[in-house]
Amino acid sequence: MTSTPPPSSLDPEIAARLRRGADGLVPAIAQQYDTGEVLMLGWMDDEALHRTLTTGRCTYWSRSRQEYWVKGDTSGHFQWVRSIALDCDADTVLVKVDQVGAACHTGDRTCFDADVLLKDAGGAESAVDTPDADSGVPAVDQ
């Protein structure tokens, strides 16, 4: 993909707000709308976002295949769009979806199921997040 995105039908007001990478893409996080479960990360350019906004199904840009793909067209594991938001910097898209089947191409429910680096650290809070008992001010790691 070139640094100049192809013409798109994306609303110009939305397009003007987006902060894209040098490749013209923004990361798009897919999240299960009712549980908050993070399902996957994909990439969108203006046209993919336009298609997602107007069809109610997630369309992504495949960086490896250099083509658009609609989640579920080949796998049957659809993502039905419930809401779409930009983060505070307008450089990431959050798509809340109703996921049907696996979100990951490996067949896992999410793309984050197979390689967990830390699991429930026993509810321990970091020292930075724990208020000092005397002052109520967060303690600082030393």
Short mmCIF file of N, CA and C in Angstrom, two decimals:
data_model
loop_
_atom_site.label_atom_id
_atom_site.label_comp_id
_atom_site.label_asym_id
_atom_site.label_seq_id
_atom_site.Cartn_x
_atom_site.Cartn_y
_atom_site.Cartn_z
N MET A 1 0.85 -1.17 0.00
CA MET A 1 0.00 0.00 0.00
C MET A 1 0.89 1.23 0.00
N THR A 2 0.55 2.21 -0.78
CA THR A 2 1.34 3.42 -0.86
C THR A 2 0.97 4.35 0.28
N SER A 3 1.78 5.40 0.46
CA SER A 3 1.47 6.34 1.53
C SER A 3 0.31 7.26 1.14
N THR A 4 -0.08 7.28 -0.14
CA THR A 4 -1.25 8.03 -0.57
C THR A 4 -2.40 7.06 -0.74
N PRO A 5 -3.41 7.14 0.14
CA PRO A 5 -4.52 6.19 0.05
C PRO A 5 -5.32 6.40 -1.23
N PRO A 6 -5.93 5.31 -1.75
CA PRO A 6 -6.76 5.44 -2.93
C PRO A 6 -8.00 6.27 -2.59
N PRO A 7 -8.67 6.82 -3.62
CA PRO A 7 -9.89 7.58 -3.36
C PRO A 7 -10.89 6.74 -2.56
N SER A 8 -11.61 7.40 -1.68
CA SER A 8 -12.56 6.71 -0.82
C SER A 8 -13.84 7.50 -0.72
N SER A 9 -14.90 6.79 -0.36
CA SER A 9 -16.19 7.43 -0.14
C SER A 9 -16.39 7.79 1.33
N LEU A 10 -15.34 7.67 2.14
CA LEU A 10 -15.46 8.01 3.56
C LEU A 10 -15.85 9.47 3.71
N ASP A 11 -16.76 9.74 4.62
CA ASP A 11 -17.19 11.10 4.92
C ASP A 11 -15.94 11.97 5.11
N PRO A 12 -15.82 13.07 4.36
CA PRO A 12 -14.63 13.92 4.45
C PRO A 12 -14.36 14.45 5.86
N GLU A 13 -15.40 14.66 6.65
CA GLU A 13 -15.19 15.14 8.02
C GLU A 13 -14.52 14.08 8.88
N ILE A 14 -14.89 12.82 8.68
CA ILE A 14 -14.23 11.73 9.41
C ILE A 14 -12.81 11.56 8.89
N ALA A 15 -12.65 11.58 7.57
CA ALA A 15 -11.32 11.42 6.97
C ALA A 15 -10.35 12.48 7.46
N ALA A 16 -10.83 13.71 7.62
CA ALA A 16 -9.97 14.81 8.08
C ALA A 16 -9.52 14.61 9.52
N ARG A 17 -10.28 13.89 10.31
CA ARG A 17 -9.94 13.67 11.71
C ARG A 17 -8.95 12.53 11.91
N LEU A 18 -8.93 11.56 11.00
CA LEU A 18 -8.08 10.37 11.16
C LEU A 18 -6.59 10.70 11.10
N ARG A 19 -5.84 10.11 12.01
CA ARG A 19 -4.37 10.21 12.00
C ARG A 19 -3.84 8.85 11.60
N ARG A 20 -3.45 8.74 10.34
CA ARG A 20 -2.99 7.48 9.76
C ARG A 20 -1.49 7.33 9.90
N GLY A 21 -1.04 6.07 9.83
CA GLY A 21 0.39 5.81 9.75
C GLY A 21 0.90 6.17 8.36
N ALA A 22 2.21 6.07 8.16
CA ALA A 22 2.82 6.39 6.87
C ALA A 22 2.24 5.53 5.75
N ASP A 23 1.72 4.35 6.10
CA ASP A 23 1.14 3.45 5.11
C ASP A 23 -0.34 3.74 4.84
N GLY A 24 -0.88 4.78 5.49
CA GLY A 24 -2.28 5.16 5.27
C GLY A 24 -3.27 4.37 6.10
N LEU A 25 -2.77 3.58 7.04
CA LEU A 25 -3.63 2.69 7.83
C LEU A 25 -3.76 3.16 9.28
N VAL A 26 -4.86 2.75 9.90
CA VAL A 26 -5.06 2.92 11.33
C VAL A 26 -5.37 1.55 11.93
N PRO A 27 -4.87 1.27 13.12
CA PRO A 27 -5.24 0.02 13.77
C PRO A 27 -6.71 0.04 14.16
N ALA A 28 -7.36 -1.11 14.01
CA ALA A 28 -8.78 -1.23 14.34
C ALA A 28 -8.93 -2.40 15.31
N ILE A 29 -9.33 -2.10 16.52
CA ILE A 29 -9.53 -3.10 17.55
C ILE A 29 -10.98 -3.57 17.49
N ALA A 30 -11.17 -4.88 17.38
CA ALA A 30 -12.51 -5.45 17.43
C ALA A 30 -12.76 -5.97 18.84
N GLN A 31 -13.86 -5.54 19.44
CA GLN A 31 -14.21 -5.88 20.82
C GLN A 31 -15.64 -6.40 20.86
N GLN A 32 -15.86 -7.46 21.60
CA GLN A 32 -17.22 -7.99 21.76
C GLN A 32 -18.05 -6.94 22.49
N TYR A 33 -19.16 -6.55 21.90
CA TYR A 33 -19.93 -5.41 22.40
C TYR A 33 -20.51 -5.62 23.79
N ASP A 34 -20.91 -6.84 24.15
CA ASP A 34 -21.61 -7.04 25.41
C ASP A 34 -20.73 -7.50 26.57
N THR A 35 -19.56 -8.03 26.27
CA THR A 35 -18.68 -8.52 27.34
C THR A 35 -17.41 -7.69 27.49
N GLY A 36 -17.07 -6.91 26.46
CA GLY A 36 -15.83 -6.13 26.50
C GLY A 36 -14.61 -6.93 26.09
N GLU A 37 -14.79 -8.20 25.75
CA GLU A 37 -13.68 -9.07 25.36
C GLU A 37 -13.00 -8.51 24.10
N VAL A 38 -11.67 -8.33 24.17
CA VAL A 38 -10.91 -7.88 23.01
C VAL A 38 -10.70 -9.08 22.10
N LEU A 39 -11.16 -8.96 20.86
CA LEU A 39 -11.16 -10.10 19.94
C LEU A 39 -9.94 -10.14 19.03
N MET A 40 -9.64 -9.02 18.40
CA MET A 40 -8.55 -9.02 17.42
C MET A 40 -8.14 -7.59 17.10
N LEU A 41 -7.04 -7.47 16.39
CA LEU A 41 -6.57 -6.21 15.86
C LEU A 41 -6.43 -6.37 14.36
N GLY A 42 -7.04 -5.46 13.61
CA GLY A 42 -6.90 -5.44 12.16
C GLY A 42 -6.47 -4.05 11.74
N TRP A 43 -6.38 -3.83 10.45
CA TRP A 43 -5.95 -2.55 9.91
C TRP A 43 -6.99 -2.04 8.94
N MET A 44 -7.24 -0.74 8.98
CA MET A 44 -8.20 -0.10 8.07
C MET A 44 -7.57 1.12 7.43
N ASP A 45 -7.90 1.30 6.16
CA ASP A 45 -7.66 2.58 5.52
C ASP A 45 -9.01 3.27 5.42
N ASP A 46 -9.06 4.41 4.74
CA ASP A 46 -10.31 5.16 4.66
C ASP A 46 -11.44 4.33 4.04
N GLU A 47 -11.13 3.60 2.98
CA GLU A 47 -12.16 2.83 2.30
C GLU A 47 -12.67 1.68 3.18
N ALA A 48 -11.77 1.00 3.88
CA ALA A 48 -12.20 -0.08 4.78
C ALA A 48 -13.11 0.47 5.88
N LEU A 49 -12.76 1.63 6.42
CA LEU A 49 -13.61 2.25 7.45
C LEU A 49 -14.96 2.64 6.84
N HIS A 50 -14.95 3.20 5.66
CA HIS A 50 -16.21 3.55 4.99
C HIS A 50 -17.09 2.32 4.81
N ARG A 51 -16.51 1.23 4.32
CA ARG A 51 -17.28 0.01 4.10
C ARG A 51 -17.83 -0.53 5.42
N THR A 52 -17.03 -0.45 6.47
CA THR A 52 -17.46 -0.93 7.79
C THR A 52 -18.62 -0.09 8.30
N LEU A 53 -18.51 1.22 8.15
CA LEU A 53 -19.58 2.13 8.60
C LEU A 53 -20.87 1.93 7.83
N THR A 54 -20.78 1.61 6.55
CA THR A 54 -21.99 1.58 5.71
C THR A 54 -22.60 0.20 5.54
N THR A 55 -21.82 -0.87 5.78
CA THR A 55 -22.37 -2.21 5.58
C THR A 55 -22.76 -2.90 6.87
N GLY A 56 -22.22 -2.44 8.00
CA GLY A 56 -22.50 -3.10 9.27
C GLY A 56 -21.67 -4.36 9.47
N ARG A 57 -20.69 -4.58 8.61
CA ARG A 57 -19.76 -5.72 8.74
C ARG A 57 -18.34 -5.19 8.67
N CYS A 58 -17.44 -5.76 9.45
CA CYS A 58 -16.06 -5.29 9.50
C CYS A 58 -15.32 -5.61 8.21
N THR A 59 -14.76 -4.58 7.62
CA THR A 59 -13.87 -4.71 6.47
C THR A 59 -12.50 -4.23 6.90
N TYR A 60 -11.50 -5.01 6.60
CA TYR A 60 -10.12 -4.69 6.96
C TYR A 60 -9.26 -4.64 5.70
N TRP A 61 -8.06 -4.05 5.84
CA TRP A 61 -7.06 -4.08 4.79
C TRP A 61 -6.01 -5.12 5.19
N SER A 62 -5.79 -6.10 4.31
CA SER A 62 -4.77 -7.11 4.58
C SER A 62 -3.42 -6.58 4.13
N ARG A 63 -2.52 -6.38 5.07
CA ARG A 63 -1.19 -5.89 4.73
C ARG A 63 -0.39 -6.93 3.97
N SER A 64 -0.62 -8.20 4.24
CA SER A 64 0.14 -9.25 3.55
C SER A 64 -0.39 -9.51 2.14
N ARG A 65 -1.71 -9.49 1.97
CA ARG A 65 -2.31 -9.77 0.66
C ARG A 65 -2.56 -8.51 -0.15
N GLN A 66 -2.46 -7.33 0.50
CA GLN A 66 -2.70 -6.05 -0.16
C GLN A 66 -4.08 -6.00 -0.80
N GLU A 67 -5.10 -6.41 0.00
CA GLU A 67 -6.47 -6.36 -0.47
C GLU A 67 -7.42 -6.24 0.71
N TYR A 68 -8.65 -5.83 0.41
CA TYR A 68 -9.68 -5.74 1.44
C TYR A 68 -10.22 -7.12 1.74
N TRP A 69 -10.61 -7.33 3.00
CA TRP A 69 -11.29 -8.58 3.36
C TRP A 69 -12.39 -8.26 4.37
N VAL A 70 -13.50 -8.91 4.19
CA VAL A 70 -14.65 -8.74 5.07
C VAL A 70 -14.68 -9.93 6.01
N LYS A 71 -14.61 -9.64 7.30
CA LYS A 71 -14.57 -10.71 8.30
C LYS A 71 -15.79 -11.60 8.15
N GLY A 72 -15.55 -12.88 7.91
CA GLY A 72 -16.62 -13.86 7.80
C GLY A 72 -16.92 -14.31 6.39
N ASP A 73 -16.46 -13.57 5.37
CA ASP A 73 -16.77 -13.96 4.00
C ASP A 73 -16.26 -15.35 3.64
N THR A 74 -15.08 -15.71 4.13
CA THR A 74 -14.56 -17.05 3.83
C THR A 74 -14.71 -18.01 5.00
N SER A 75 -14.64 -17.49 6.22
CA SER A 75 -14.67 -18.37 7.40
C SER A 75 -16.08 -18.62 7.93
N GLY A 76 -17.00 -17.71 7.64
CA GLY A 76 -18.33 -17.78 8.24
C GLY A 76 -18.36 -17.21 9.64
N HIS A 77 -17.24 -16.67 10.12
CA HIS A 77 -17.14 -16.09 11.46
C HIS A 77 -17.30 -14.58 11.36
N PHE A 78 -18.54 -14.14 11.29
CA PHE A 78 -18.87 -12.75 11.02
C PHE A 78 -18.67 -11.85 12.22
N GLN A 79 -18.41 -10.58 11.92
CA GLN A 79 -18.41 -9.53 12.92
C GLN A 79 -19.48 -8.53 12.52
N TRP A 80 -20.58 -8.51 13.28
CA TRP A 80 -21.68 -7.58 13.04
C TRP A 80 -21.43 -6.33 13.87
N VAL A 81 -21.30 -5.21 13.22
CA VAL A 81 -20.92 -3.96 13.87
C VAL A 81 -22.06 -3.44 14.74
N ARG A 82 -21.72 -3.10 15.98
CA ARG A 82 -22.68 -2.48 16.90
C ARG A 82 -22.37 -1.00 17.12
N SER A 83 -21.07 -0.65 17.16
CA SER A 83 -20.69 0.77 17.28
C SER A 83 -19.24 0.92 16.82
N ILE A 84 -18.90 2.15 16.47
CA ILE A 84 -17.53 2.47 16.03
C ILE A 84 -17.14 3.78 16.69
N ALA A 85 -15.92 3.82 17.24
CA ALA A 85 -15.43 5.03 17.89
C ALA A 85 -13.96 5.24 17.55
N LEU A 86 -13.54 6.49 17.59
CA LEU A 86 -12.12 6.82 17.48
C LEU A 86 -11.58 7.06 18.87
N ASP A 87 -10.31 6.75 19.08
CA ASP A 87 -9.70 7.07 20.36
C ASP A 87 -9.43 8.57 20.43
N CYS A 88 -8.91 9.02 21.56
CA CYS A 88 -8.74 10.46 21.81
C CYS A 88 -7.76 11.12 20.84
N ASP A 89 -6.85 10.36 20.25
CA ASP A 89 -5.90 10.90 19.29
C ASP A 89 -6.34 10.70 17.85
N ALA A 90 -7.46 10.02 17.64
CA ALA A 90 -7.99 9.69 16.31
C ALA A 90 -7.01 8.86 15.49
N ASP A 91 -6.18 8.06 16.20
CA ASP A 91 -5.24 7.21 15.47
C ASP A 91 -5.51 5.72 15.68
N THR A 92 -6.62 5.40 16.31
CA THR A 92 -7.05 4.01 16.50
C THR A 92 -8.57 3.97 16.47
N VAL A 93 -9.09 2.93 15.82
CA VAL A 93 -10.54 2.74 15.71
C VAL A 93 -10.93 1.59 16.64
N LEU A 94 -12.00 1.78 17.40
CA LEU A 94 -12.57 0.72 18.22
C LEU A 94 -13.90 0.33 17.61
N VAL A 95 -14.01 -0.92 17.18
CA VAL A 95 -15.24 -1.43 16.59
C VAL A 95 -15.83 -2.44 17.56
N LYS A 96 -16.97 -2.10 18.13
CA LYS A 96 -17.67 -3.05 19.00
C LYS A 96 -18.57 -3.89 18.11
N VAL A 97 -18.42 -5.20 18.23
CA VAL A 97 -19.08 -6.13 17.32
C VAL A 97 -19.82 -7.22 18.08
N ASP A 98 -20.70 -7.87 17.36
CA ASP A 98 -21.27 -9.13 17.81
C ASP A 98 -20.56 -10.20 16.99
N GLN A 99 -19.62 -10.88 17.62
CA GLN A 99 -18.78 -11.87 16.95
C GLN A 99 -19.53 -13.19 16.84
N VAL A 100 -19.57 -13.74 15.64
CA VAL A 100 -20.15 -15.06 15.40
C VAL A 100 -18.99 -16.01 15.12
N GLY A 101 -18.78 -17.00 15.99
CA GLY A 101 -17.66 -17.93 15.81
C GLY A 101 -16.35 -17.32 16.26
N ALA A 102 -15.28 -17.92 15.80
CA ALA A 102 -13.93 -17.50 16.19
C ALA A 102 -13.57 -16.17 15.53
N ALA A 103 -12.87 -15.32 16.26
CA ALA A 103 -12.37 -14.07 15.69
C ALA A 103 -11.00 -14.29 15.05
N CYS A 104 -10.23 -15.23 15.59
CA CYS A 104 -8.87 -15.44 15.12
C CYS A 104 -8.83 -16.42 13.95
N HIS A 105 -7.91 -16.18 13.03
CA HIS A 105 -7.76 -17.08 11.88
C HIS A 105 -7.30 -18.48 12.29
N THR A 106 -6.79 -18.62 13.53
CA THR A 106 -6.35 -19.93 14.02
C THR A 106 -7.52 -20.79 14.51
N GLY A 107 -8.68 -20.15 14.64
CA GLY A 107 -9.85 -20.86 15.17
C GLY A 107 -10.11 -20.56 16.63
N ASP A 108 -9.21 -19.82 17.29
CA ASP A 108 -9.43 -19.42 18.68
C ASP A 108 -10.50 -18.33 18.74
N ARG A 109 -11.16 -18.23 19.87
CA ARG A 109 -12.19 -17.21 20.06
C ARG A 109 -11.62 -15.82 19.83
N THR A 110 -10.43 -15.54 20.40
CA THR A 110 -9.77 -14.26 20.19
C THR A 110 -8.35 -14.51 19.69
N CYS A 111 -7.74 -13.47 19.19
CA CYS A 111 -6.35 -13.56 18.75
C CYS A 111 -5.39 -13.49 19.94
N PHE A 112 -5.93 -13.35 21.13
CA PHE A 112 -5.10 -13.21 22.33
C PHE A 112 -5.25 -14.39 23.27
N ASP A 113 -5.80 -15.51 22.80
CA ASP A 113 -6.02 -16.68 23.64
C ASP A 113 -4.80 -17.58 23.77
N ALA A 114 -3.98 -17.67 22.72
CA ALA A 114 -2.95 -18.71 22.65
C ALA A 114 -1.64 -18.36 23.34
N ASP A 115 -1.30 -17.10 23.47
CA ASP A 115 0.02 -16.74 23.97
C ASP A 115 -0.09 -15.73 25.11
N VAL A 116 -0.65 -16.18 26.22
CA VAL A 116 -0.84 -15.32 27.38
C VAL A 116 0.48 -15.17 28.12
N LEU A 117 0.95 -13.94 28.27
CA LEU A 117 2.24 -13.68 28.92
C LEU A 117 2.12 -13.55 30.43
N LEU A 118 0.98 -13.09 30.92
CA LEU A 118 0.74 -12.97 32.35
C LEU A 118 -0.75 -13.19 32.56
N LYS A 119 -1.08 -14.09 33.44
CA LYS A 119 -2.48 -14.39 33.70
C LYS A 119 -2.80 -14.12 35.15
N ASP A 120 -3.84 -13.32 35.38
CA ASP A 120 -4.32 -12.99 36.71
C ASP A 120 -3.22 -13.04 37.75
N ALA A 121 -2.53 -11.95 37.86
CA ALA A 121 -1.40 -11.86 38.78
C ALA A 121 -1.85 -11.83 40.24
N GLY A 122 -2.92 -12.54 40.54
CA GLY A 122 -3.39 -12.65 41.92
C GLY A 122 -4.05 -11.39 42.43
N GLY A 123 -4.44 -10.52 41.51
CA GLY A 123 -5.12 -9.29 41.92
C GLY A 123 -4.18 -8.27 42.52
N ALA A 124 -2.88 -8.55 42.49
CA ALA A 124 -1.92 -7.60 43.05
C ALA A 124 -1.93 -6.32 42.23
N GLU A 125 -1.89 -5.19 42.92
CA GLU A 125 -1.83 -3.90 42.24
C GLU A 125 -0.37 -3.45 42.24
N SER A 126 0.00 -2.69 41.22
CA SER A 126 1.37 -2.19 41.20
C SER A 126 1.51 -1.12 42.28
N ALA A 127 2.73 -0.88 42.67
CA ALA A 127 2.98 0.13 43.70
C ALA A 127 2.55 1.51 43.22
N VAL A 128 2.62 1.76 41.93
CA VAL A 128 2.22 3.06 41.40
C VAL A 128 0.72 3.27 41.55
N ASP A 129 -0.06 2.19 41.46
CA ASP A 129 -1.51 2.31 41.54
C ASP A 129 -2.05 2.24 42.97
N THR A 130 -1.23 1.84 43.93
CA THR A 130 -1.68 1.66 45.29
C THR A 130 -1.48 2.93 46.10
N PRO A 131 -2.54 3.54 46.63
CA PRO A 131 -2.37 4.77 47.41
C PRO A 131 -1.57 4.52 48.68
N ASP A 132 -0.78 5.48 49.04
CA ASP A 132 -0.06 5.45 50.31
C ASP A 132 -1.12 5.54 51.41
N ALA A 133 -1.06 4.62 52.36
CA ALA A 133 -2.09 4.52 53.40
C ALA A 133 -2.24 5.81 54.20
N ASP A 134 -1.15 6.54 54.41
CA ASP A 134 -1.21 7.75 55.22
C ASP A 134 -1.71 8.97 54.45
N SER A 135 -1.28 9.10 53.20
CA SER A 135 -1.58 10.33 52.48
C SER A 135 -2.71 10.21 51.46
N GLY A 136 -3.02 8.98 51.02
CA GLY A 136 -4.00 8.81 49.97
C GLY A 136 -3.42 9.09 48.59
N VAL A 137 -2.12 9.42 48.54
CA VAL A 137 -1.45 9.71 47.29
C VAL A 137 -0.81 8.42 46.78
N PRO A 138 -0.87 8.14 45.47
CA PRO A 138 -0.24 6.93 44.96
C PRO A 138 1.23 6.87 45.33
N ALA A 139 1.67 5.69 45.78
CA ALA A 139 3.07 5.49 46.12
C ALA A 139 3.89 5.43 44.83
N VAL A 140 5.19 5.63 44.93
CA VAL A 140 6.08 5.60 43.77
C VAL A 140 7.01 4.41 43.93
N ASP A 141 7.18 3.64 42.83
CA ASP A 141 8.15 2.54 42.86
C ASP A 141 9.53 3.10 43.15
N GLN A 142 10.28 2.39 43.99
CA GLN A 142 11.65 2.85 44.30
C GLN A 142 12.62 1.77 43.95
#
